[in-house]
Amino acid sequence: MCLCHGSLYPDHDLIPSRYLTRVGDIEVMVISDGAVGVPAEGLGINVDPAERDATLRSKFLPEVVDWGMNVIVIRSGGRTILVDAGTGSEMPQSTRTGRLALRLKAAGIEPGSVTDVIATHLHMDHIGGLLDERLRSHMRPDLRIHASAIDLEFFKSPDFSHNTFGGLQDIIRSSSQKFLDAYQSELRPFTKEFQVAPGVVVTHTGGHTPGHSVVRVSSRGERLTFAGDALVPLGIECPEWQNGFDHEPEEATRVRVGLLREAAESGELFMASHLSFPALGRVAVDGNAYRYVPATWAY
Ligand SMILES: [Zn+2]
């Protein structure tokens, strides 16, 4: 399989890579770590391939679908919280990711100003950036890394029996091991839920990985949910489609549908790691499925 795609923009500066929004009093900046092309067979592994291909065509999507790599930086209560960290150099075959260190710098965010990291789960495209020396060597000694106790245990010896999308399992295994070794003293495991800062709560969902978690930001009656990998491209329009990266596919579907239902009812801002940058939008009910309504950019 091929995750490499030449970029149209070799200097990576001609495309937007950060977007700042507010949720009440809380500042949320979306930063793009880049994008990875994922072959379409990684999506909808439980549906008929002809149906899957027809759906892709109807959405004008190619056979290799670009997955955005979105990270957020939240500022609340004097804390600066990085939610996920992109791939770093853990996916060497992917030439369009691993930009987080450069893009934090471009956004004026010093790695040493980050007080907390939330890892939605321990896949390499969410923790790899923390292994990048350009970030790691500048992190403060009292950094706190919040991750589900379940994932911290699971990734000591991960089970890939339901994770059908081959080719990345060795990287997932080695990256999570390096992460666990490198950040032992910074890890702050949580079980169900933990408030990292005022209005910033990480909540365990399971599904994509056993310890997968989402982040909720709320202030002054406004709310944003960062759904991590509870859904990936086409996950809103086709919520029953399982993807080949889910460790617990059926549970992942229940989690996805639950989050979408909640987002549609509340009208809150909703984003997920792998939607197209800046991945900010809302979810609307559309018959038996859902429809994504991108948020209007605020200039
Ligand atoms: Zn991911």
Coordinates of C-alpha atoms in Angstrom, one line a residue, residues 15 17 49 85 93 102 104 107 116 118 130 180 191 204 226 252 254-255 274 276 280 288 293-294:
I15 CA -1.7 26.2 2.2
S17 CA -2.1 25.3 8.4
P49 CA -16.9 -2.9 -2.4
A85 CA 0.6 15.5 18.2
Q93 CA 6.8 6.8 3.8
L102 CA 7.2 23.7 12.1
L104 CA 3.6 25.4 16.0
A107 CA 1.9 29.9 14.9
D116 CA -0.5 19.5 29.0
I118 CA -4.0 14.9 25.7
L130 CA 6.0 13.8 20.7
L180 CA 5.6 4.7 26.7
T191 CA -10.0 6.1 33.8
H204 CA -13.1 7.7 27.6
F226 CA -13.0 16.8 19.3
A252 CA -16.5 1.9 17.4
R254 CA -21.8 2.5 18.6
V255 CA -19.5 5.2 19.8
H274 CA -8.9 13.1 10.0
S276 CA -10.3 18.0 6.0
L280 CA -14.6 22.4 12.1
N288 CA -30.9 7.5 8.5
V293 CA -22.0 21.2 7.7
P294 CA -18.6 23.0 7.7

